[in-house]
DNA sequence: TTGTATGCGTTATCAG
DNA sequence: CTGATAACGCATACAA
């Protein structure tokens, strides 16, 4: 891409060897004599030769690129996911093409198409919902390496590594129950992961023989601080809970602010548990108990699995589909 | 990449046309009759043809890929930067290869090399420091499109779009001075951007004829919440400031917590201003006044400039080097 | 309107 | 140990 781009051809002409010899020498093939190798290397350095990875990818049918599809980046969990994946990939000689879907199925479909046409060696994706499962299944059927970072419960025969949100909510509810709470609220949105959490909450109530009161389940319009602030009032006034599970830390923090402004004491009058164990949870005025999403565990397992799938493409044997579930952990603080 | 990868060749054989005709028809060339075009399109759809962008890139000498180099992703400013850039690039038909340097000059150099060898059409980078300026200059001299997202003050003839941190600190200090503060502290780290802020702080003191007391400048070891918490004590006890400018919101929030735990009232006894206007600043117990880093302005200007540089490569004319400075704005809250 | 020939920069195959 | 030749999949100039 320089003004005069140096190719192997130039250094072949300069040194008098064939292009082939140059190619072999540059990648340190043992078939080339030490002497000519050093001549070629020297010349390459002098001309500031930079290999053209695009050409190499074309002939090797391998781009050393992994596509990452995320719904957004501002969610701290996904930020960390992206960062961790980048670190791991780099160590293994891969680079990362990052696509953000804004939780739009159309953008997700587009991202999949783009990545496939760019010949990425594999894809890690945090799916929007189930909208593109047909497309994903098609890829999977063609042995394309693709791992989902969520949705182990999905009815889709695809590899997935995910945090068991249902279990997280179950643990949160159980924690409240053991502390003597009887009226435990739930505040979340309508998306799939929140539904999973809600199921865990229900299960804990049921296992502990606590009757379910529908008014204890509040709905939130978005998943930010403001939404928590805006939604807690209705839940609080209608159901009078003594504890509330919120599907995101920020929702809990917003709700806690609403309480603070009205003199409702936390945790004496009302307790909270959030999800994801974000930094904000730990340094809130009243540090928030939270269900920790173990990003490192997810990214490590997911990349490991992805690399296995990539290796498999050459061989004929293939592992069966893997659904790897990571257990969440409750980080107990003062809320 | 499918089990049997469909190429233009296959659809040429199937339809009886030449590969060339197929190629032209698929990209909707007007030179192909409507009839054969629809035949070819139909066949392509049926075979689920996916173009090989790698091959296309090789011949066109254009990858439609932009490299993004960031020091990290967990810093909210950089998270937003990455997300915004992705959105803008997508609209213009580009995709993004993301590299994280962990503030290591070695990793930064490596990232530059990788991106160049991958033939990206341009690079946007948030530089670690000045370590790789020779390399960057070399690229720039070869007309490689590269825009720095920081460091307008750097002595480097390269395009840059950045937020004027010096000006931000100047505004913060002036705000305090106008509120009657005489003993204004400064809490920051030793990196380049914090130095710039410190210079703005000095300038404001000087312009308002406030004598400078070295004990008012505190040093922080990292740039997180804990660092602020740990570092405010020394500054407070040694210099007894009535207001403190912190180089990051999190530093301020940590310091504010330390004060709260000791009954120091904010803002009556001690005021704070942070930098970046992060979400955490707005919903802190005492909402934090902060110098807003206008990510959207930076990313929009930077991509615009980058696209111009990319266009220029074809033409012989070239703009002179651009240093675009974005003015920060003080978001005043209750701290 | 369509087909032929050539090239993008590299690696792979097979001789020598 | 080294060199000639053919791929990789697509796009382009030039013919027909």
XYZ file of C-alpha atoms in Angstrom, chain B residues 71 101-109 128 132:
12
model
C -5.018 1.222 24.168
C -2.477 -2.458 22.648
C -2.811 -2.550 26.438
C -0.809 0.680 26.335
C 2.247 -1.283 25.294
C 4.430 0.313 22.600
C 5.491 -3.155 21.421
C 1.914 -4.255 20.948
C 1.160 -1.004 19.215
C 4.019 -1.512 16.764
C 0.082 4.892 23.519
C 5.978 4.564 17.537
